[in-house]
PDB file of C-alpha atoms in Angstrom:
ATOM      1  CA  GLN A  11      16.631  14.886-117.557  1.00 62.00           C
ATOM      2  CA  SER A  12      13.089  15.700-116.108  1.00 64.00           C
ATOM      3  CA  ALA A  13      13.277  17.521-112.860  1.00 88.00           C
ATOM      4  CA  LEU A  14      11.908  20.183-110.261  1.00 93.00           C
ATOM      5  CA  THR A  15      14.352  22.459-108.967  1.00 94.00           C
ATOM      6  CA  GLN A  16      13.984  24.040-105.568  1.00 96.00           C
ATOM      7  CA  PRO A  17      16.233  26.231-103.325  1.00 96.00           C
ATOM      8  CA  ALA A  18      18.110  24.169-100.887  1.00 96.00           C
ATOM      9  CA  SER A  19      17.061  26.313 -97.829  1.00 97.00           C
ATOM     10  CA  VAL A  20      14.892  29.157 -96.886  1.00 98.00           C
ATOM     11  CA  SER A  21      14.738  30.795 -93.610  1.00 97.00           C
ATOM     12  CA  GLY A  22      12.470  33.364 -91.789  1.00 96.00           C
ATOM     13  CA  SER A  23      11.599  34.694 -88.432  1.00 97.00           C
ATOM     14  CA  PRO A  24       8.508  33.813 -86.437  1.00 97.00           C
ATOM     15  CA  GLY A  25       5.468  35.590 -87.911  1.00 97.00           C
ATOM     16  CA  GLN A  26       7.093  36.347 -91.222  1.00 97.00           C
ATOM     17  CA  SER A  27       6.192  34.972 -94.599  1.00 97.00           C
ATOM     18  CA  ILE A  28       8.430  32.877 -96.716  1.00 97.00           C
ATOM     19  CA  THR A  29       8.062  31.530-100.293  1.00 98.00           C
ATOM     20  CA  ILE A  30       9.628  28.256-101.644  1.00 98.00           C
ATOM     21  CA  SER A  31       9.899  27.955-105.430  1.00 96.00           C
ATOM     22  CA  CYS A  32       9.683  25.005-107.588  1.00 95.00           C
ATOM     23  CA  THR A  33      10.622  25.214-111.234  1.00 93.00           C
ATOM     24  CA  GLY A  34      10.291  22.497-113.840  1.00 90.00           C
ATOM     25  CA  THR A  35      13.033  21.640-116.322  1.00 87.00           C
ATOM     26  CA  GLY A  36      13.270  19.076-119.174  1.00 83.00           C
ATOM     27  CA  ARG A  37       9.860  17.418-120.004  1.00 79.00           C
ATOM     28  CA  VAL A  38       8.251  18.609-116.601  1.00 81.00           C
ATOM     29  CA  VAL A  39       5.673  21.308-117.168  1.00 78.00           C
ATOM     30  CA  VAL A  40       4.524  22.923-114.094  1.00 81.00           C
ATOM     31  CA  THR A  41       0.702  23.295-114.458  1.00 80.00           C
ATOM     32  CA  ASP A  42      -1.973  24.568-112.061  1.00 72.00           C
ATOM     33  CA  ASP A  43      -3.633  21.301-111.322  1.00 79.00           C
ATOM     34  CA  LEU A  44      -0.695  18.879-111.250  1.00 87.00           C
ATOM     35  CA  VAL A  45       1.620  20.210-108.526  1.00 92.00           C
ATOM     36  CA  SER A  46       1.657  19.321-104.928  1.00 95.00           C
ATOM     37  CA  TRP A  47       3.554  20.041-101.714  1.00 97.00           C
ATOM     38  CA  TYR A  48       4.668  18.038 -98.934  1.00 98.00           C
ATOM     39  CA  GLN A  49       6.048  18.813 -95.362  1.00 98.00           C
ATOM     40  CA  HIS A  50       8.607  16.338 -94.154  1.00 97.00           C
ATOM     41  CA  HIS A  51       9.911  16.275 -90.431  1.00 95.00           C
ATOM     42  CA  PRO A  52      12.898  13.879 -90.598  1.00 90.00           C
ATOM     43  CA  GLY A  53      11.958  10.406 -89.250  1.00 90.00           C
ATOM     44  CA  LYS A  54       8.256  10.987 -89.665  1.00 93.00           C
ATOM     45  CA  ALA A  55       5.743  10.319 -92.480  1.00 95.00           C
ATOM     46  CA  PRO A  56       5.711  13.203 -95.161  1.00 96.00           C
ATOM     47  CA  LYS A  57       2.453  15.217 -95.064  1.00 97.00           C
ATOM     48  CA  LEU A  58       0.479  16.417 -98.014  1.00 97.00           C
ATOM     49  CA  MET A  59       0.136  20.212 -97.520  1.00 97.00           C
ATOM     50  CA  ILE A  60      -1.133  21.333-101.027  1.00 96.00           C
ATOM     51  CA  TYR A  61      -2.528  19.496-104.088  1.00 94.00           C
ATOM     52  CA  ASP A  62      -3.727  20.482-107.458  1.00 91.00           C
ATOM     53  CA  GLY A  63      -1.588  23.600-107.195  1.00 89.00           C
ATOM     54  CA  ASN A  64      -3.496  25.468-104.586  1.00 93.00           C
ATOM     55  CA  LYS A  65      -5.890  23.171-102.513  1.00 94.00           C
ATOM     56  CA  ARG A  66      -5.337  22.276 -98.940  1.00 96.00           C
ATOM     57  CA  PRO A  67      -6.292  18.785 -97.582  1.00 94.00           C
ATOM     58  CA  SER A  68      -8.614  18.854 -94.629  1.00 94.00           C
ATOM     59  CA  GLY A  69      -6.790  19.825 -91.412  1.00 94.00           C
ATOM     60  CA  VAL A  70      -4.001  21.736 -93.215  1.00 97.00           C
ATOM     61  CA  SER A  71      -3.640  25.284 -91.921  1.00 96.00           C
ATOM     62  CA  ASN A  72      -4.664  28.171 -94.123  1.00 96.00           C
ATOM     63  CA  ARG A  73      -1.178  29.745 -93.505  1.00 97.00           C
ATOM     64  CA  PHE A  74      -0.091  27.422 -96.412  1.00 98.00           C
ATOM     65  CA  SER A  75      -0.982  28.417 -99.869  1.00 96.00           C
ATOM     66  CA  GLY A  76       0.279  27.467-103.263  1.00 95.00           C
ATOM     67  CA  SER A  77       0.572  29.397-106.535  1.00 93.00           C
ATOM     68  CA  LYS A  78       2.169  29.375-110.026  1.00 92.00           C
ATOM     69  CA  SER A  79       3.735  31.693-112.562  1.00 91.00           C
ATOM     70  CA  GLY A  80       5.133  30.564-115.728  1.00 88.00           C
ATOM     71  CA  ASN A  81       6.758  27.056-115.127  1.00 89.00           C
ATOM     72  CA  THR A  82       7.514  27.788-111.479  1.00 92.00           C
ATOM     73  CA  ALA A  83       5.189  26.820-108.668  1.00 94.00           C
ATOM     74  CA  SER A  84       5.632  28.320-105.320  1.00 95.00           C
ATOM     75  CA  LEU A  85       4.500  27.471-101.671  1.00 97.00           C
ATOM     76  CA  THR A  86       3.891  30.239 -99.293  1.00 98.00           C
ATOM     77  CA  ILE A  87       3.989  29.992 -95.608  1.00 98.00           C
ATOM     78  CA  SER A  88       2.643  33.051 -93.722  1.00 97.00           C
ATOM     79  CA  GLY A  89       2.884  33.550 -90.031  1.00 97.00           C
ATOM     80  CA  LEU A  90       5.874  31.297 -89.764  1.00 97.00           C
ATOM     81  CA  GLN A  91       5.811  29.180 -86.625  1.00 97.00           C
ATOM     82  CA  ALA A  92       8.536  26.992 -84.964  1.00 97.00           C
ATOM     83  CA  GLU A  93       6.562  23.904 -85.930  1.00 96.00           C
ATOM     84  CA  ASP A  94       6.903  24.762 -89.652  1.00 97.00           C
ATOM     85  CA  GLU A  95      10.652  24.051 -89.619  1.00 97.00           C
ATOM     86  CA  ALA A  96      10.822  21.066 -91.833  1.00 97.00           C
ATOM     87  CA  ASP A  97      11.824  19.950 -95.271  1.00 97.00           C
ATOM     88  CA  TYR A  98       9.410  20.844 -98.164  1.00 98.00           C
ATOM     89  CA  TYR A  99       9.143  19.014-101.429  1.00 97.00           C
ATOM     90  CA  CYS A 100       7.200  20.049-104.626  1.00 96.00           C
ATOM     91  CA  CYS A 101       5.787  17.264-106.839  1.00 94.00           C
ATOM     92  CA  SER A 102       4.487  17.283-110.329  1.00 92.00           C
ATOM     93  CA  TYR A 103       2.622  14.637-112.219  1.00 89.00           C
ATOM     94  CA  LEU A 104       4.327  12.897-115.353  1.00 87.00           C
ATOM     95  CA  GLY A 105       1.495  10.878-116.423  1.00 85.00           C
ATOM     96  CA  SER A 106       0.583   7.357-116.156  1.00 82.00           C
ATOM     97  CA  GLY A 107       0.438   7.328-112.388  1.00 81.00           C
ATOM     98  CA  THR A 108       3.908   8.537-112.049  1.00 87.00           C
ATOM     99  CA  TRP A 109       5.229  11.664-110.185  1.00 91.00           C
ATOM    100  CA  VAL A 110       8.492  13.468-109.866  1.00 93.00           C
ATOM    101  CA  PHE A 111       9.731  15.242-106.756  1.00 95.00           C
ATOM    102  CA  GLY A 112      11.806  18.322-106.405  1.00 95.00           C
ATOM    103  CA  GLY A 113      15.128  18.078-104.422  1.00 94.00           C
ATOM    104  CA  GLY A 114      13.596  19.549-101.346  1.00 96.00           C
ATOM    105  CA  THR A 115      13.917  22.713 -99.388  1.00 97.00           C
ATOM    106  CA  LYS A 116      14.973  22.998 -95.688  1.00 97.00           C
ATOM    107  CA  VAL A 117      13.015  25.666 -93.961  1.00 98.00           C
ATOM    108  CA  THR A 118      14.705  27.063 -90.791  1.00 97.00           C
ATOM    109  CA  VAL A 119      12.734  29.339 -88.443  1.00 96.00           C
ATOM    110  CA  LEU A 120      15.239  31.812 -86.881  1.00 94.00           C
TER     111      LEU A 120
ATOM    112  CA  GLU B   3      -7.831   6.260 -88.034  1.00 91.00           C
ATOM    113  CA  MET B   4      -6.054   5.518 -91.213  1.00 92.00           C
ATOM    114  CA  GLN B   5      -2.644   3.781 -90.776  1.00 96.00           C
ATOM    115  CA  LEU B   6       0.159   2.650 -93.024  1.00 97.00           C
ATOM    116  CA  LEU B   7       2.898   0.553 -91.443  1.00 97.00           C
ATOM    117  CA  GLU B   8       5.969  -0.568 -93.465  1.00 98.00           C
ATOM    118  CA  SER B   9       8.107  -3.541 -92.560  1.00 98.00           C
ATOM    119  CA  GLY B  10      10.741  -5.706 -94.092  1.00 98.00           C
ATOM    120  CA  GLY B  11      13.754  -3.415 -94.165  1.00 97.00           C
ATOM    121  CA  ASP B  12      17.101  -4.852 -93.500  1.00 97.00           C
ATOM    122  CA  LEU B  13      20.756  -5.034 -94.395  1.00 98.00           C
ATOM    123  CA  VAL B  14      21.414  -6.845 -97.646  1.00 98.00           C
ATOM    124  CA  GLN B  15      24.429  -7.469 -99.754  1.00 98.00           C
ATOM    125  CA  PRO B  16      24.700  -6.053-103.419  1.00 98.00           C
ATOM    126  CA  GLY B  17      22.851  -8.345-105.751  1.00 98.00           C
ATOM    127  CA  GLY B  18      20.595  -9.662-103.125  1.00 98.00           C
ATOM    128  CA  SER B  19      16.788  -9.415-102.628  1.00 98.00           C
ATOM    129  CA  LEU B  20      14.314  -8.163-100.132  1.00 98.00           C
ATOM    130  CA  ARG B  21      10.678  -7.949 -99.787  1.00 98.00           C
ATOM    131  CA  LEU B  22       8.892  -4.952 -98.149  1.00 98.00           C
ATOM    132  CA  SER B  23       5.334  -4.922 -96.905  1.00 98.00           C
ATOM    133  CA  CYS B  24       2.947  -2.173 -96.087  1.00 98.00           C
ATOM    134  CA  ALA B  25      -0.063  -3.079 -93.947  1.00 98.00           C
ATOM    135  CA  ALA B  26      -2.961  -0.612 -94.315  1.00 98.00           C
ATOM    136  CA  SER B  27      -5.858  -0.046 -92.079  1.00 97.00           C
ATOM    137  CA  GLY B  28      -8.685   2.596 -91.555  1.00 96.00           C
ATOM    138  CA  PHE B  29      -9.873   2.760 -95.087  1.00 96.00           C
ATOM    139  CA  THR B  30     -11.265   0.367 -97.920  1.00 96.00           C
ATOM    140  CA  PHE B  31      -7.947  -0.618 -99.207  1.00 96.00           C
ATOM    141  CA  SER B  32      -9.024  -2.173-102.355  1.00 96.00           C
ATOM    142  CA  SER B  33     -10.519   1.076-103.585  1.00 95.00           C
ATOM    143  CA  TYR B  34      -7.236   2.920-103.666  1.00 96.00           C
ATOM    144  CA  ALA B  35      -4.059   2.796-105.592  1.00 96.00           C
ATOM    145  CA  MET B  36      -0.807   2.533-103.556  1.00 97.00           C
ATOM    146  CA  THR B  37       2.506   3.903-104.096  1.00 97.00           C
ATOM    147  CA  TRP B  38       6.158   3.265-102.799  1.00 98.00           C
ATOM    148  CA  VAL B  39       8.390   6.448-102.432  1.00 97.00           C
ATOM    149  CA  ARG B  40      11.906   6.311-101.232  1.00 97.00           C
ATOM    150  CA  GLN B  41      14.541   8.771 -99.634  1.00 97.00           C
ATOM    151  CA  ARG B  42      18.189   8.052-100.041  1.00 96.00           C
ATOM    152  CA  PRO B  43      20.364   9.169 -97.189  1.00 95.00           C
ATOM    153  CA  GLY B  44      20.822  12.986 -97.465  1.00 92.00           C
ATOM    154  CA  LYS B  45      18.773  13.029-100.465  1.00 93.00           C
ATOM    155  CA  GLY B  46      15.207  14.031-101.545  1.00 93.00           C
ATOM    156  CA  LEU B  47      12.138  11.882-102.152  1.00 95.00           C
ATOM    157  CA  GLU B  48      12.116   9.657-105.116  1.00 96.00           C
ATOM    158  CA  TRP B  49       8.824   8.144-106.528  1.00 96.00           C
ATOM    159  CA  VAL B  50       9.472   4.366-107.059  1.00 97.00           C
ATOM    160  CA  SER B  51       6.225   2.516-107.979  1.00 97.00           C
ATOM    161  CA  ALA B  52       2.509   2.334-108.102  1.00 96.00           C
ATOM    162  CA  ILE B  53      -0.283  -0.103-108.275  1.00 96.00           C
ATOM    163  CA  SER B  54      -4.037   0.376-108.928  1.00 95.00           C
ATOM    164  CA  GLY B  55      -6.678  -0.844-106.520  1.00 95.00           C
ATOM    165  CA  THR B  56      -7.325  -3.934-108.344  1.00 95.00           C
ATOM    166  CA  GLY B  57      -3.572  -4.500-109.126  1.00 95.00           C
ATOM    167  CA  GLY B  58      -4.208  -4.452-112.872  1.00 95.00           C
ATOM    168  CA  ASN B  59      -2.239  -1.380-113.649  1.00 95.00           C
ATOM    169  CA  ILE B  60       1.410  -0.900-112.417  1.00 96.00           C
ATOM    170  CA  TYR B  61       4.024   1.595-113.018  1.00 96.00           C
ATOM    171  CA  TYR B  62       7.741   1.795-112.209  1.00 96.00           C
ATOM    172  CA  ALA B  63      10.599   4.409-112.092  1.00 95.00           C
ATOM    173  CA  ASP B  64      13.072   3.902-114.720  1.00 93.00           C
ATOM    174  CA  SER B  65      15.708   3.426-111.930  1.00 95.00           C
ATOM    175  CA  VAL B  66      13.993   0.201-110.611  1.00 97.00           C
ATOM    176  CA  GLN B  67      12.279  -1.133-113.895  1.00 96.00           C
ATOM    177  CA  GLY B  68      12.991  -4.840-114.240  1.00 97.00           C
ATOM    178  CA  ARG B  69      14.444  -5.171-110.701  1.00 98.00           C
ATOM    179  CA  PHE B  70      11.472  -4.288-108.436  1.00 98.00           C
ATOM    180  CA  ILE B  71       7.947  -5.805-108.476  1.00 98.00           C
ATOM    181  CA  ILE B  72       5.029  -4.292-106.755  1.00 98.00           C
ATOM    182  CA  SER B  73       2.011  -6.199-105.813  1.00 98.00           C
ATOM    183  CA  ARG B  74      -1.017  -6.310-103.364  1.00 98.00           C
ATOM    184  CA  ASP B  75      -3.169  -8.748-101.610  1.00 98.00           C
ATOM    185  CA  ASN B  76      -6.436  -6.853-100.991  1.00 97.00           C
ATOM    186  CA  SER B  77      -7.621  -9.707 -98.660  1.00 97.00           C
ATOM    187  CA  LYS B  78      -4.727  -8.783 -96.192  1.00 98.00           C
ATOM    188  CA  ASN B  79      -4.919  -5.064 -96.913  1.00 98.00           C
ATOM    189  CA  THR B  80      -1.140  -5.087 -97.840  1.00 98.00           C
ATOM    190  CA  VAL B  81       0.962  -3.882-100.613  1.00 98.00           C
ATOM    191  CA  TYR B  82       4.414  -5.382-101.287  1.00 98.00           C
ATOM    192  CA  LEU B  83       7.636  -4.305-103.063  1.00 98.00           C
ATOM    193  CA  GLN B  84       9.784  -7.141-104.192  1.00 98.00           C
ATOM    194  CA  MET B  85      13.226  -5.844-104.681  1.00 98.00           C
ATOM    195  CA  ASN B  86      15.757  -7.844-106.470  1.00 98.00           C
ATOM    196  CA  SER B  87      19.384  -7.310-107.929  1.00 98.00           C
ATOM    197  CA  LEU B  88      19.720  -4.710-105.171  1.00 98.00           C
ATOM    198  CA  ARG B  89      22.505  -2.043-105.678  1.00 98.00           C
ATOM    199  CA  VAL B  90      24.136   0.148-103.209  1.00 98.00           C
ATOM    200  CA  GLU B  91      22.142   3.198-104.504  1.00 97.00           C
ATOM    201  CA  ASP B  92      19.066   1.436-103.451  1.00 98.00           C
ATOM    202  CA  THR B  93      19.853   2.223 -99.914  1.00 98.00           C
ATOM    203  CA  ALA B  94      17.101   4.348 -98.645  1.00 98.00           C
ATOM    204  CA  VAL B  95      13.967   4.696 -96.395  1.00 97.00           C
ATOM    205  CA  TYR B  96      11.094   3.198 -98.299  1.00 98.00           C
ATOM    206  CA  HIS B  97       7.703   4.807 -97.659  1.00 98.00           C
ATOM    207  CA  CYS B  98       4.220   3.409 -98.875  1.00 98.00           C
ATOM    208  CA  ALA B  99       1.535   6.069 -99.628  1.00 97.00           C
ATOM    209  CA  LYS B 100      -2.218   5.847-100.309  1.00 97.00           C
ATOM    210  CA  GLY B 101      -3.043   7.253-103.676  1.00 93.00           C
ATOM    211  CA  ARG B 102      -5.411  10.111-104.067  1.00 89.00           C
ATOM    212  CA  GLY B 103      -7.584  10.720-107.054  1.00 87.00           C
ATOM    213  CA  GLU B 104      -7.358   9.450-110.598  1.00 84.00           C
ATOM    214  CA  ARG B 105      -3.592  10.497-110.736  1.00 87.00           C
ATOM    215  CA  TRP B 106      -2.862   8.433-107.668  1.00 91.00           C
ATOM    216  CA  LEU B 107      -1.203  11.320-105.882  1.00 92.00           C
ATOM    217  CA  PRO B 108       0.651  10.009-102.838  1.00 93.00           C
ATOM    218  CA  HIS B 109      -1.559  11.360 -99.994  1.00 94.00           C
ATOM    219  CA  HIS B 110      -1.295   9.711 -96.691  1.00 95.00           C
ATOM    220  CA  TRP B 111       2.039   8.135 -95.956  1.00 97.00           C
ATOM    221  CA  GLY B 112       3.649   5.655 -93.601  1.00 96.00           C
ATOM    222  CA  GLN B 113       6.866   6.485 -91.639  1.00 96.00           C
ATOM    223  CA  GLY B 114       8.876   4.080 -93.667  1.00 97.00           C
ATOM    224  CA  THR B 115      11.475   1.173 -93.500  1.00 98.00           C
ATOM    225  CA  LEU B 116      15.144   1.343 -93.929  1.00 98.00           C
ATOM    226  CA  VAL B 117      16.836  -0.704 -96.582  1.00 98.00           C
ATOM    227  CA  THR B 118      20.653  -0.853 -96.383  1.00 98.00           C
ATOM    228  CA  VAL B 119      22.558  -2.344 -99.417  1.00 98.00           C
ATOM    229  CA  SER B 120      26.081  -2.817 -98.541  1.00 97.00           C
ATOM    230  CA  SER B 121      28.796  -5.558 -98.448  1.00 95.00           C
TER     231      SER B 121
END
C-alpha cells in the first residue's frame, strides 16, 4: 500500500511555529521536488501552499515553508495566525500524471 | 480571474451513473491538464483522474479505473467526469483542478460538487 502518513492534528498558539510531518510508505518515495502541500478550509477550494518541496506560489505568505529529511517531508508555519486554522495535506507524485495525498492534518490555533 | 466551477453532483442509487462538469474561465484552457480529486465524508483528499490539455493522455486511480471516464471539450472550456457503476464509497465532494507543469500538479481548484450514492 502506497501512502503518505501525517499526524491527525497539530496545535499551537498565535505567534508560535508548528511543523507538520509527512512520511512516505510503500512505493511512495518523498523527494525534494515531488512534494506539495495544500491548505483546505472545509467547504472551500483547497489552496496550493508549497510545491516542489519548498517553493511558494505567488501570493502565499513566506510564513509557510517546506523541507525534507530522509523519507519525511515537513511543512512549517511560523508566526501562527488564526486564519491558518485549517486542514493541511501533503501530496507526492507517483508518476504518469498521478498523485497521492496524505491523510490530512487538522491545525488548531489555540 | 481564473475560475473553476463544478456542477452535476446529485443523489444517485448504487449502480447508477452521473456526469460531473467543470467549467473553466480566466486561462487558456486547452493549454493545461485538468484533474479530478475527491474528498469522502470525514476523509482526506484522493486523486481520481487527470487528462492532458489535448485529451490525448488520460490517467485513473485504481479505485475508479473501468468505471469512470474523464473527457474534455476545449471549445467549451469544460472537463467532464462520467461516473458509472457508482458505489456507496464513491460518495464524496468532487473537485476539479488545473494542472501545473509537466507533472500536472493540481494547482488551482474549484469548490467542488457533492455526489451522494445511496439507496
